[in-house]
Coordinates of C-alpha atoms in Angstrom, one line a residue:
Chain A
M1 CA 62.9 -54.5 -76.2
T2 CA 66.3 -55.2 -77.7
S3 CA 67.4 -57.7 -80.2
R4 CA 69.0 -59.6 -77.4
D5 CA 65.7 -60.0 -75.7
T6 CA 64.0 -61.5 -78.8
I7 CA 66.9 -63.9 -79.3
F8 CA 66.5 -64.9 -75.7
T9 CA 62.8 -65.5 -75.9
R10 CA 63.3 -67.3 -79.2
L11 CA 65.9 -69.6 -77.9
G12 CA 64.4 -70.2 -74.4
R13 CA 65.6 -73.1 -72.4
Y14 CA 64.9 -75.3 -75.4
G15 CA 67.3 -73.2 -77.4
Y16 CA 70.2 -73.7 -75.1
F17 CA 69.7 -77.4 -75.4
A18 CA 69.8 -77.1 -79.2
V19 CA 72.9 -74.9 -79.2
G20 CA 74.6 -77.2 -76.8
G21 CA 73.7 -80.1 -79.0
A22 CA 75.0 -78.4 -82.1
I23 CA 78.3 -77.6 -80.3
F24 CA 78.5 -81.2 -79.1
F25 CA 78.1 -82.6 -82.6
A26 CA 80.5 -80.1 -84.1
L27 CA 83.2 -81.2 -81.6
L28 CA 82.3 -84.8 -82.2
F29 CA 82.8 -84.4 -85.9
A30 CA 86.1 -82.6 -85.4
F31 CA 87.3 -85.4 -83.1
V32 CA 86.3 -88.1 -85.6
F33 CA 87.9 -86.2 -88.4
V34 CA 91.2 -85.8 -86.6
R35 CA 91.2 -89.2 -85.1
G36 CA 90.3 -91.0 -88.3
G37 CA 90.5 -94.8 -88.7
Y38 CA 87.6 -97.0 -87.7
L39 CA 85.6 -94.1 -86.2
L40 CA 85.3 -92.7 -89.7
T41 CA 83.6 -95.9 -90.9
V42 CA 81.2 -95.8 -87.9
M43 CA 80.3 -92.2 -88.6
Q44 CA 79.8 -92.9 -92.3
L45 CA 77.4 -95.7 -91.5
A46 CA 75.6 -93.4 -89.0
M47 CA 75.1 -90.8 -91.8
I48 CA 73.7 -93.5 -94.1
Y49 CA 71.3 -94.8 -91.5
G50 CA 70.4 -91.2 -90.8
V51 CA 69.2 -90.8 -94.3
F52 CA 67.1 -93.9 -94.0
C53 CA 65.7 -92.7 -90.7
I54 CA 64.7 -89.3 -92.1
G55 CA 62.6 -91.1 -94.6
L56 CA 61.1 -93.4 -92.0
N57 CA 60.3 -90.4 -90.0
F58 CA 58.3 -88.9 -92.8
F59 CA 56.0 -91.9 -92.8
M60 CA 56.0 -92.8 -89.1
G61 CA 56.7 -89.5 -87.4
Y62 CA 54.9 -87.0 -89.5
T63 CA 52.1 -89.1 -90.9
G64 CA 51.7 -91.5 -87.9
Q65 CA 51.7 -94.6 -90.0
A66 CA 53.6 -97.8 -89.3
S67 CA 55.8 -99.3 -91.9
F68 CA 58.0 -102.3 -91.0
G69 CA 59.2 -102.9 -94.5
Q70 CA 61.2 -99.8 -95.5
N71 CA 64.2 -102.1 -95.7
A72 CA 62.7 -103.4 -98.9
F73 CA 63.4 -100.1 -100.6
A74 CA 66.8 -99.8 -99.1
A75 CA 67.5 -103.2 -100.7
L76 CA 66.1 -102.0 -104.0
G77 CA 68.4 -99.0 -103.9
G78 CA 71.5 -101.1 -102.9
Y79 CA 71.0 -103.8 -105.4
G80 CA 69.8 -101.4 -108.1
T81 CA 73.1 -99.4 -107.7
A82 CA 75.2 -102.6 -107.6
V83 CA 73.7 -104.1 -110.7
L84 CA 73.7 -100.9 -112.7
C85 CA 77.3 -100.1 -111.8
V86 CA 78.9 -103.5 -111.9
Q87 CA 77.0 -105.2 -114.7
F88 CA 76.3 -102.2 -116.9
G89 CA 79.1 -99.9 -116.0
W90 CA 77.0 -97.0 -115.1
E91 CA 78.2 -93.9 -113.3
P92 CA 77.6 -94.3 -109.6
V93 CA 75.6 -91.0 -109.3
F94 CA 73.3 -91.9 -112.2
A95 CA 72.9 -95.4 -110.8
L96 CA 71.9 -93.9 -107.4
I97 CA 69.4 -91.6 -109.0
A98 CA 68.0 -94.4 -111.3
S99 CA 67.7 -96.7 -108.3
M100 CA 65.8 -94.0 -106.4
A101 CA 63.4 -93.6 -109.4
I102 CA 62.9 -97.4 -109.5
A103 CA 62.2 -97.4 -105.7
G104 CA 59.8 -94.5 -106.1
I105 CA 57.8 -96.2 -108.8
A106 CA 57.9 -99.5 -106.9
S107 CA 56.6 -97.7 -103.8
V108 CA 53.7 -96.2 -105.7
I109 CA 52.7 -99.6 -107.2
V110 CA 53.1 -101.3 -103.8
G111 CA 51.8 -98.5 -101.7
Y112 CA 48.6 -97.7 -103.6
P113 CA 46.8 -100.9 -102.6
T114 CA 48.7 -101.5 -99.3
L115 CA 48.1 -98.2 -97.7
R116 CA 44.4 -98.7 -97.7
L117 CA 45.0 -101.1 -94.8
R118 CA 45.2 -99.9 -91.3
G119 CA 46.6 -100.9 -87.9
H120 CA 47.9 -104.4 -87.6
Y121 CA 47.1 -105.1 -91.2
L122 CA 49.2 -102.3 -92.5
A123 CA 52.0 -103.3 -90.2
M124 CA 51.9 -106.9 -91.3
A125 CA 51.6 -106.1 -95.0
T126 CA 54.6 -103.8 -94.8
F127 CA 56.5 -106.3 -92.8
A128 CA 55.7 -108.8 -95.5
L129 CA 57.2 -106.5 -98.1
G130 CA 60.5 -106.5 -96.3
L131 CA 60.5 -110.3 -96.0
I132 CA 59.5 -110.8 -99.6
T133 CA 62.4 -108.6 -100.7
Y134 CA 64.8 -110.4 -98.4
D135 CA 63.8 -113.8 -99.8
I136 CA 64.0 -112.5 -103.4
S137 CA 67.5 -111.1 -102.8
V138 CA 68.6 -114.5 -101.4
Q139 CA 66.9 -116.6 -104.1
W140 CA 67.3 -114.6 -107.3
T141 CA 71.0 -115.4 -107.5
S142 CA 71.4 -114.6 -111.2
V143 CA 70.9 -110.9 -110.3
T144 CA 71.7 -110.6 -106.6
Q145 CA 74.3 -113.3 -106.2
G146 CA 72.3 -114.6 -103.2
Y147 CA 74.0 -115.0 -99.8
M148 CA 77.4 -114.3 -101.3
G149 CA 76.4 -110.7 -101.9
Y150 CA 77.7 -108.1 -104.3
S151 CA 81.3 -106.9 -104.0
G152 CA 83.4 -104.5 -106.0
I153 CA 80.8 -101.7 -106.2
P154 CA 82.6 -98.5 -107.2
P155 CA 82.7 -95.5 -104.8
L156 CA 80.6 -92.4 -105.4
G157 CA 81.8 -89.9 -108.0
I158 CA 81.2 -88.4 -111.4
G159 CA 83.4 -89.2 -114.3
P160 CA 87.1 -89.1 -113.3
F161 CA 86.3 -87.5 -110.0
T162 CA 85.7 -90.3 -107.5
I163 CA 85.6 -90.0 -103.7
E164 CA 88.0 -92.6 -102.4
D165 CA 89.4 -90.9 -99.3
E166 CA 87.5 -91.9 -96.2
R167 CA 87.4 -88.4 -94.8
M168 CA 86.0 -87.0 -98.1
K169 CA 83.4 -89.8 -98.1
L170 CA 82.3 -88.7 -94.6
V171 CA 82.1 -85.1 -95.7
C172 CA 80.1 -86.1 -98.8
L173 CA 77.7 -88.2 -96.7
M174 CA 77.4 -85.3 -94.2
V175 CA 76.4 -82.9 -97.0
I176 CA 73.8 -85.5 -98.2
L177 CA 72.4 -86.0 -94.7
L178 CA 72.2 -82.2 -94.1
F179 CA 70.4 -81.8 -97.5
G180 CA 68.0 -84.6 -96.5
L181 CA 67.4 -82.9 -93.2
W182 CA 66.9 -79.5 -94.9
V183 CA 64.3 -81.0 -97.3
S184 CA 62.6 -82.8 -94.4
G185 CA 62.5 -79.6 -92.3
R186 CA 61.2 -77.5 -95.2
L187 CA 58.5 -80.1 -96.0
R188 CA 57.5 -80.5 -92.4
N189 CA 56.4 -76.9 -92.1
S190 CA 54.9 -76.6 -95.5
R191 CA 51.3 -77.0 -96.4
F192 CA 52.2 -80.6 -97.3
G193 CA 53.8 -81.3 -94.0
R194 CA 51.0 -79.8 -92.0
A195 CA 48.6 -82.0 -93.9
L196 CA 50.7 -85.1 -93.0
R197 CA 50.7 -84.1 -89.3
A198 CA 46.9 -83.5 -89.4
I199 CA 46.5 -87.1 -90.7
S200 CA 48.7 -88.4 -87.8
T201 CA 46.4 -86.6 -85.3
S202 CA 43.1 -87.7 -86.8
E203 CA 42.4 -89.2 -90.2
L204 CA 38.8 -88.2 -90.0
G205 CA 39.6 -84.7 -88.9
A206 CA 42.1 -84.3 -91.7
A207 CA 39.6 -85.6 -94.3
A208 CA 37.0 -83.2 -92.9
L209 CA 39.5 -80.4 -93.6
G210 CA 39.7 -81.4 -97.2
I211 CA 42.9 -83.3 -97.1
N212 CA 43.0 -86.3 -99.5
V213 CA 44.2 -88.7 -96.8
A214 CA 45.0 -91.6 -99.2
R215 CA 47.0 -89.5 -101.6
Y216 CA 49.0 -87.8 -98.8
K217 CA 49.8 -91.1 -97.1
L218 CA 51.0 -92.4 -100.4
A219 CA 53.1 -89.3 -101.0
A220 CA 54.7 -89.8 -97.5
F221 CA 55.3 -93.5 -98.3
V222 CA 57.0 -92.6 -101.6
I223 CA 59.2 -90.0 -99.9
A224 CA 60.2 -92.6 -97.3
A225 CA 61.0 -95.1 -100.0
L226 CA 63.2 -92.5 -101.9
Y227 CA 65.2 -91.8 -98.7
A228 CA 65.5 -95.5 -98.0
S229 CA 66.6 -96.3 -101.6
A230 CA 69.2 -93.5 -101.4
S231 CA 70.5 -94.8 -98.2
G232 CA 70.8 -98.3 -99.7
S233 CA 72.7 -97.0 -102.7
L234 CA 75.0 -94.9 -100.4
F235 CA 75.7 -98.0 -98.4
A236 CA 76.6 -99.9 -101.5
H237 CA 78.9 -97.2 -102.7
V238 CA 80.6 -96.4 -99.4
V239 CA 81.1 -99.9 -98.2
G240 CA 81.6 -101.4 -101.6
F241 CA 79.7 -104.6 -100.6
I242 CA 76.1 -105.6 -100.0
S243 CA 74.4 -108.8 -99.1
P244 CA 70.8 -109.7 -98.2
E245 CA 71.7 -109.6 -94.5
V246 CA 72.5 -105.9 -94.7
F247 CA 68.8 -105.2 -95.5
G248 CA 67.3 -107.8 -93.1
L249 CA 65.2 -107.7 -89.9
Q250 CA 68.3 -106.2 -88.2
M251 CA 68.0 -103.1 -90.3
V252 CA 64.3 -102.6 -89.3
V253 CA 65.2 -102.9 -85.6
V254 CA 68.3 -100.8 -85.8
T255 CA 66.7 -98.0 -87.7
F256 CA 63.6 -97.9 -85.4
T257 CA 66.0 -97.8 -82.4
M258 CA 67.7 -94.8 -83.9
L259 CA 64.4 -93.1 -84.6
Y260 CA 63.2 -93.7 -81.1
V261 CA 66.5 -92.6 -79.6
G262 CA 66.4 -89.4 -81.5
G263 CA 62.7 -88.7 -81.2
V264 CA 59.9 -89.8 -83.6
G265 CA 58.4 -86.9 -85.5
T266 CA 61.1 -84.3 -84.9
V267 CA 63.1 -82.9 -87.7
L268 CA 66.6 -83.5 -86.3
G269 CA 65.7 -86.6 -84.3
P270 CA 66.5 -89.2 -87.0
A271 CA 70.0 -87.8 -87.6
V272 CA 70.8 -87.4 -83.9
G273 CA 69.4 -90.8 -83.1
A274 CA 71.4 -92.4 -85.9
I275 CA 74.7 -90.9 -84.7
I276 CA 74.1 -91.7 -81.0
A277 CA 72.9 -95.2 -81.7
S278 CA 75.9 -95.9 -83.9
L279 CA 78.5 -94.5 -81.5
L280 CA 77.2 -96.0 -78.3
P281 CA 77.9 -99.7 -79.3
E282 CA 81.4 -98.6 -80.4
I283 CA 82.1 -97.1 -77.0
V284 CA 81.4 -100.4 -75.3
R285 CA 83.3 -102.2 -78.1
S286 CA 80.8 -104.9 -78.6
T287 CA 80.8 -107.3 -81.6
G288 CA 78.0 -107.9 -84.1
R289 CA 75.9 -110.4 -82.1
F290 CA 76.0 -108.6 -78.9
Q291 CA 75.4 -105.4 -80.8
D292 CA 72.1 -106.7 -82.1
I293 CA 71.1 -107.8 -78.6
A294 CA 72.0 -104.4 -77.3
Y295 CA 70.0 -102.7 -80.0
A296 CA 66.9 -104.9 -79.3
L297 CA 67.2 -104.4 -75.6
A298 CA 67.7 -100.6 -76.0
L299 CA 64.7 -100.4 -78.3
I300 CA 62.5 -102.3 -75.8
V301 CA 63.5 -100.2 -72.9
M302 CA 63.0 -97.0 -74.9
L303 CA 59.6 -98.1 -76.1
I304 CA 58.5 -98.8 -72.6
Y305 CA 60.0 -95.9 -70.6
V306 CA 60.9 -93.0 -73.0
P307 CA 58.7 -93.5 -76.1
K308 CA 59.3 -89.9 -77.1
G309 CA 63.1 -90.3 -77.3
L310 CA 65.8 -87.9 -76.5
S311 CA 63.9 -85.0 -78.0
A312 CA 61.7 -85.3 -74.8
L313 CA 64.8 -84.2 -72.9
G314 CA 64.8 -80.9 -74.7
G315 CA 61.2 -80.3 -73.7
L316 CA 61.9 -81.0 -70.0
G317 CA 62.1 -77.2 -69.3
R318 CA 58.8 -76.6 -71.2
S319 CA 55.3 -77.2 -69.9
R320 CA 54.4 -80.7 -69.1
V321 CA 51.2 -80.6 -71.1
A322 CA 51.3 -83.5 -73.5
E323 CA 51.1 -82.7 -77.2
P324 CA 48.6 -84.5 -79.3
G325 CA 50.0 -86.9 -81.9
A326 CA 53.7 -86.9 -82.8
G327 CA 55.7 -84.5 -80.6
S328 CA 57.3 -81.6 -82.1
Chain B
M1 CA 54.0 -128.7 -116.3
P2 CA 54.2 -130.9 -113.2
S3 CA 52.4 -134.2 -113.4
A4 CA 49.2 -135.1 -111.6
I5 CA 51.1 -137.3 -109.1
E6 CA 53.4 -134.4 -108.2
L7 CA 50.4 -132.1 -107.6
I8 CA 48.6 -134.7 -105.4
Q9 CA 51.9 -135.3 -103.5
S10 CA 52.2 -131.5 -103.0
L11 CA 48.6 -131.3 -101.7
V12 CA 49.4 -134.0 -99.1
N13 CA 52.5 -132.2 -98.0
G14 CA 50.6 -128.9 -98.0
V15 CA 48.0 -130.3 -95.7
G16 CA 50.7 -131.3 -93.2
I17 CA 52.5 -127.9 -93.2
G18 CA 49.2 -126.1 -93.3
L19 CA 48.0 -127.8 -90.1
V20 CA 51.2 -126.4 -88.5
Y21 CA 50.4 -123.0 -89.8
G22 CA 46.9 -123.4 -88.4
L23 CA 48.2 -124.2 -84.9
I24 CA 50.4 -121.0 -85.1
A25 CA 47.4 -119.1 -86.3
I26 CA 45.4 -120.2 -83.3
G27 CA 48.2 -118.9 -81.1
F28 CA 47.9 -115.5 -82.8
C29 CA 44.1 -115.6 -82.3
V30 CA 44.4 -116.5 -78.6
I31 CA 46.5 -113.5 -77.8
Y32 CA 44.7 -111.2 -80.1
N33 CA 41.3 -112.0 -78.8
A34 CA 42.4 -111.7 -75.2
S35 CA 44.3 -108.5 -75.6
G36 CA 43.9 -106.9 -79.0
I37 CA 47.7 -107.3 -79.5
V38 CA 49.2 -109.0 -82.5
N39 CA 52.4 -110.7 -81.2
F40 CA 54.8 -110.5 -84.1
A41 CA 57.2 -112.7 -82.2
Q42 CA 54.8 -115.7 -82.5
G43 CA 57.3 -117.5 -84.8
V44 CA 59.9 -117.4 -82.0
F45 CA 57.8 -119.9 -80.0
V46 CA 57.8 -122.3 -83.0
M47 CA 61.5 -122.0 -83.4
L48 CA 62.2 -122.4 -79.7
G49 CA 59.9 -125.5 -79.5
G50 CA 61.9 -127.2 -82.2
M51 CA 65.3 -126.1 -80.9
F52 CA 64.5 -127.1 -77.3
A53 CA 63.1 -130.4 -78.4
Y54 CA 66.3 -131.1 -80.4
S55 CA 68.4 -130.3 -77.4
F56 CA 66.5 -132.6 -75.1
L57 CA 66.0 -135.3 -77.7
V58 CA 69.3 -135.5 -79.4
G59 CA 71.6 -133.7 -77.0
M60 CA 70.3 -135.2 -73.7
K61 CA 68.8 -138.4 -75.2
L62 CA 65.5 -138.0 -73.3
P63 CA 62.4 -139.9 -74.5
L64 CA 60.3 -138.1 -77.0
A65 CA 57.2 -137.5 -74.9
L66 CA 59.3 -136.1 -72.0
A67 CA 61.4 -133.9 -74.3
A68 CA 58.3 -132.6 -76.0
A69 CA 56.6 -131.9 -72.6
I70 CA 59.6 -130.1 -71.1
S71 CA 60.1 -128.1 -74.3
I72 CA 56.4 -127.0 -74.4
A73 CA 56.5 -126.0 -70.7
L74 CA 59.8 -124.0 -71.2
V75 CA 58.5 -122.2 -74.2
A76 CA 55.3 -121.3 -72.3
V77 CA 57.5 -119.8 -69.6
V78 CA 59.3 -117.8 -72.3
G79 CA 55.9 -116.6 -73.4
V80 CA 54.9 -115.5 -69.9
L81 CA 58.3 -113.7 -69.5
V82 CA 57.7 -111.8 -72.7
Q83 CA 54.3 -110.8 -71.5
I84 CA 55.4 -109.7 -68.1
A85 CA 58.7 -108.0 -69.1
V86 CA 57.7 -106.3 -72.3
I87 CA 54.0 -106.4 -73.1
R88 CA 52.6 -105.6 -69.7
P89 CA 54.6 -102.4 -69.0
M90 CA 53.7 -101.1 -72.4
W91 CA 50.1 -102.1 -72.0
K92 CA 49.9 -100.2 -68.7
R93 CA 51.4 -97.1 -70.3
K94 CA 48.8 -97.3 -73.1
A95 CA 51.6 -97.5 -75.7
P96 CA 50.4 -97.1 -79.3
M97 CA 49.7 -100.3 -81.3
F98 CA 52.8 -100.0 -83.6
A99 CA 55.1 -99.5 -80.6
I100 CA 53.9 -102.8 -79.2
I101 CA 54.4 -104.5 -82.6
L102 CA 57.9 -103.0 -82.8
A103 CA 58.6 -104.3 -79.3
T104 CA 57.6 -107.8 -80.3
L105 CA 59.8 -107.6 -83.3
A106 CA 62.7 -106.5 -81.1
V107 CA 61.9 -109.5 -78.8
Q108 CA 62.1 -111.7 -81.9
L109 CA 65.6 -110.4 -82.8
L110 CA 66.7 -110.6 -79.2
I111 CA 65.7 -114.3 -78.8
E112 CA 67.1 -115.2 -82.3
Q113 CA 70.5 -113.8 -81.3
I114 CA 70.4 -115.5 -77.9
V115 CA 69.6 -118.8 -79.6
I116 CA 72.6 -118.3 -81.9
L117 CA 74.9 -117.6 -79.0
T118 CA 73.7 -120.5 -76.9
L119 CA 72.4 -123.2 -79.2
G120 CA 74.3 -122.3 -82.4
D121 CA 73.3 -121.2 -85.8
Q122 CA 73.3 -124.6 -87.6
P123 CA 70.0 -126.0 -88.9
R124 CA 68.8 -129.0 -86.8
T125 CA 66.5 -131.8 -87.3
Y126 CA 65.6 -135.1 -85.6
P127 CA 64.0 -138.3 -86.8
E128 CA 60.2 -138.7 -87.3
F129 CA 58.3 -139.8 -84.2
T130 CA 57.5 -143.2 -85.7
S131 CA 60.2 -144.8 -87.8
G132 CA 59.5 -146.5 -91.1
G133 CA 57.2 -145.2 -93.8
P134 CA 56.4 -143.5 -95.9
L135 CA 52.9 -145.0 -96.6
K136 CA 52.5 -145.5 -100.3
I137 CA 49.1 -145.0 -101.9
G138 CA 49.6 -145.5 -105.5
Q139 CA 52.6 -143.3 -106.3
V140 CA 51.8 -140.8 -103.6
A141 CA 54.0 -141.1 -100.5
I142 CA 52.7 -140.1 -97.1
G143 CA 55.2 -139.8 -94.3
Y144 CA 54.2 -141.1 -90.9
Q145 CA 54.9 -137.7 -89.4
L146 CA 52.0 -136.3 -91.3
F147 CA 49.7 -138.6 -89.2
W148 CA 51.3 -137.3 -86.1
V149 CA 50.7 -133.8 -87.2
L150 CA 47.1 -134.6 -88.1
G151 CA 46.4 -136.5 -84.9
C152 CA 48.1 -134.0 -82.5
G153 CA 46.5 -131.1 -84.4
A154 CA 43.0 -132.5 -84.2
L155 CA 43.6 -133.3 -80.5
M156 CA 44.8 -129.8 -79.7
V157 CA 42.0 -128.1 -81.5
G158 CA 39.5 -130.4 -79.8
L159 CA 41.0 -129.7 -76.4
L160 CA 41.0 -125.9 -77.1
T161 CA 37.4 -125.9 -78.1
L162 CA 36.5 -127.8 -74.9
F163 CA 38.7 -125.4 -72.9
F164 CA 37.1 -122.3 -74.4
N165 CA 33.5 -123.6 -74.1
K166 CA 33.4 -125.7 -71.0
T167 CA 35.9 -124.5 -68.5
R168 CA 35.6 -121.4 -66.3
V169 CA 39.0 -120.1 -67.2
G170 CA 38.3 -120.6 -70.9
R171 CA 35.1 -118.8 -70.7
A172 CA 36.8 -116.0 -68.7
L173 CA 39.3 -115.6 -71.6
R174 CA 36.4 -115.4 -74.1
A175 CA 34.8 -112.8 -71.9
C176 CA 38.0 -110.7 -72.0
S177 CA 38.0 -111.0 -75.8
Q178 CA 34.4 -109.6 -76.0
N179 CA 34.8 -106.7 -73.5
R180 CA 37.7 -106.3 -71.2
E181 CA 36.1 -103.6 -69.0
A182 CA 33.0 -105.6 -68.5
A183 CA 35.0 -108.7 -67.8
A184 CA 37.0 -106.9 -65.2
L185 CA 33.8 -105.6 -63.6
L186 CA 32.6 -109.2 -63.4
G187 CA 35.7 -110.0 -61.3
I188 CA 37.7 -111.7 -64.0
P189 CA 41.4 -110.9 -63.4
V190 CA 42.1 -109.5 -66.8
G191 CA 45.9 -109.1 -66.2
S192 CA 46.3 -112.8 -65.3
M193 CA 44.2 -113.7 -68.3
L194 CA 46.6 -111.9 -70.6
V195 CA 49.5 -113.8 -69.1
L196 CA 47.6 -117.0 -69.6
S197 CA 46.9 -116.2 -73.2
F198 CA 50.6 -115.7 -73.8
A199 CA 51.4 -119.0 -72.1
L200 CA 48.8 -120.9 -74.1
S201 CA 49.8 -119.3 -77.4
A202 CA 53.5 -120.0 -76.7
A203 CA 52.7 -123.6 -75.9
L204 CA 50.7 -124.0 -79.1
G205 CA 53.6 -122.5 -81.1
A206 CA 56.1 -124.8 -79.4
A207 CA 53.9 -127.9 -80.2
A208 CA 53.7 -126.8 -83.8
G209 CA 57.5 -126.4 -83.9
I210 CA 58.1 -129.8 -82.4
L211 CA 55.7 -131.5 -84.8
I212 CA 57.1 -129.8 -87.9
T213 CA 60.9 -130.2 -87.3
P214 CA 61.2 -133.8 -88.4
M215 CA 59.5 -132.9 -91.7
Q216 CA 61.7 -129.9 -92.3
Y217 CA 64.4 -128.6 -90.0
T218 CA 64.6 -125.9 -87.4
S219 CA 67.1 -123.1 -87.0
Y220 CA 67.2 -119.7 -85.4
S221 CA 65.9 -118.1 -88.6
I222 CA 62.7 -120.1 -89.2
D223 CA 60.7 -117.9 -86.8
G224 CA 60.1 -115.1 -89.3
P225 CA 58.6 -117.2 -92.1
F226 CA 56.6 -119.4 -89.7
G227 CA 55.3 -116.4 -87.8
V228 CA 54.2 -114.6 -90.9
S229 CA 52.7 -117.8 -92.3
G230 CA 50.7 -118.3 -89.1
F231 CA 49.6 -114.7 -89.2
I232 CA 48.5 -115.1 -92.8
A233 CA 46.5 -118.2 -91.8
A234 CA 44.9 -116.2 -89.0
I235 CA 44.0 -113.5 -91.4
I236 CA 42.5 -115.9 -93.9
G237 CA 40.6 -117.5 -91.1
G238 CA 39.4 -114.1 -90.0
F239 CA 40.9 -114.1 -86.4
G240 CA 37.6 -115.6 -85.2
S241 CA 37.5 -119.3 -84.2
A242 CA 40.1 -122.0 -83.9
P243 CA 38.7 -124.2 -86.7
A244 CA 38.6 -121.2 -89.1
A245 CA 42.3 -120.5 -88.3
L246 CA 43.1 -124.1 -88.9
A247 CA 41.2 -124.1 -92.2
G248 CA 43.1 -120.9 -93.1
G249 CA 46.4 -122.6 -92.3
I250 CA 45.6 -125.7 -94.5
L251 CA 44.5 -123.5 -97.4
L252 CA 47.7 -121.6 -97.2
G253 CA 49.8 -124.7 -96.8
V254 CA 48.2 -126.3 -99.9
V255 CA 48.6 -123.2 -102.0
Q256 CA 52.2 -122.9 -100.9
S257 CA 53.0 -126.5 -101.7
A258 CA 51.4 -126.3 -105.1
A259 CA 53.3 -123.1 -105.8
I260 CA 56.6 -124.8 -104.8
V261 CA 56.0 -127.5 -107.4
V262 CA 55.4 -124.8 -110.0
F263 CA 57.9 -122.1 -109.0
G264 CA 60.5 -123.9 -106.9
A265 CA 61.1 -124.3 -103.2
G266 CA 63.1 -121.1 -102.8
Y267 CA 60.1 -118.9 -103.3
K268 CA 57.7 -120.5 -100.9
N269 CA 57.8 -117.6 -98.5
V270 CA 57.4 -115.1 -101.3
I271 CA 54.3 -117.0 -102.4
A272 CA 52.9 -117.1 -98.9
L273 CA 53.4 -113.4 -98.5
T274 CA 51.8 -112.7 -101.9
V275 CA 48.8 -114.7 -100.7
L276 CA 48.7 -112.5 -97.7
L277 CA 48.7 -109.3 -99.7
I278 CA 46.0 -110.7 -102.0
V279 CA 43.8 -111.7 -99.0
L280 CA 44.4 -108.4 -97.2
L281 CA 43.5 -106.4 -100.2
F282 CA 40.5 -108.3 -101.5
F283 CA 39.1 -110.1 -98.4
P284 CA 40.1 -107.8 -95.5
K285 CA 37.8 -109.7 -93.2
G286 CA 39.1 -113.1 -93.9
L287 CA 37.6 -115.8 -96.1
F288 CA 35.4 -117.3 -93.4
G289 CA 33.4 -114.4 -92.1
G290 CA 34.1 -111.2 -90.4
L291 CA 36.5 -110.2 -87.6
A292 CA 35.3 -110.2 -84.0
K293 CA 36.4 -106.6 -83.9
R294 CA 38.4 -104.3 -86.1
A295 CA 42.1 -103.9 -85.3

């Protein structure tokens, strides 16, 4: 009848949840911004992990494939940036883009044979990729400086304009994350994204519809690698230090926890999950070791009891009929 | 180029470590065949076996046989706990395969961190079971521990084969691996069988860890590489029988040791993982025949 009516039906109960969430996160950012200090660092890391999770979501959420080795590409991004900036004196922005290109090429080379595998084999092969990269980053000391790690990586910036202020860094990361989300959202509802989701529902069905399953899977894998590489580079630039441990098994578990907290297969889920899963440990003020334990426990509990994540809460008001494949 | 002696020596070492991989691989197969689950936390059992044995042997000065027995029993309990607390609830809710894998990875991280907190993060080792040695054949040295590994490995594989072929429980486990519904209809308590498979697999892993620690070392972080190596051995063996898994382990161990001589010790895991990728891509059903069923 009226425009108010259409807005109401559009939003629905789900919409109120979304609006409430948006207001909550806006207030949260305002608070972090005013408060400053350590919380800024926490939020910066949340943004960086968010970028990683968006990529992971492409491969796991949209396409329904399992990769336990995306940390390999984050390591590639981080070390690529570090080496290009520190050894060769590149501009951070170009180093970031170059590292993404390297990760993209690497993901094609690695993904082309690997993605023919399915199930446990794909899972173990990708897991192996992460472990190989970790070992190389420890052993290849002439390039990676081994366990000591790389320090003195310059902050982001172009030419004389560098972003040194912690608040500006956060804003910059936020813009990057929002851009990542925008790309992810646009792609999800494009022809490409629908093809990916068709694959996650049924590979045979997708193939019958004329979707080149292998090529689309590879494309999703490459996109995930690009996001991972970008997040690795961002970590290097923002923190200024990287070591093999940054990109180890912890990263796999932490990022999967975030993805599950936020909701696998949703557009906003990765970002929401990254922020919540980063802030919660800070509220209980736990240190590194206990934090890893908390993440592992949280992930196990989530996997058992709420495998759809917080996004399922938004759907509470909607019909209880289960959706096939990855939830929307 | 490394000399012939070096290569032969590396072959000998490779057989030793390969046997241990084989034992871990059998652990993977036991769980996989009973439940269709690949337990990515398998390496944790190896690590715990070594760490517990160190605590009892060096910390509490218990005799070797007792320390080993208690360690194996404790690790089996851990295996049962993992099954009951994590795997069973997910199994009942029909969780997707990668969610279960993810949960086992989380279990691995969890146990690693608990071990760091309680037992420390320093690498540990204890003396070989029999002092003296190594046995010298020409210029090739064979540590006495290798004979322990060989003997215990052969003994365990023999016992397992008997268990699976001759005992009621073993046959019930095999029935589960062939068809769980049919097994349940025949009155086999499938749930208990899954618990048993985790206990058995954890015990095997612990035994492997206790055997290998004197030859190398143990620390909280060895679980990843050992777990993956065991999985690779299981894949080479084709997830079928215990002897095939053992053969896969020995093959992997030998290749790895030869590669260490050529490329250096730091890259041994990289090489093992590369072997995995090659086998997965070119022999997806294993080198020794096909899988019992597809993953």
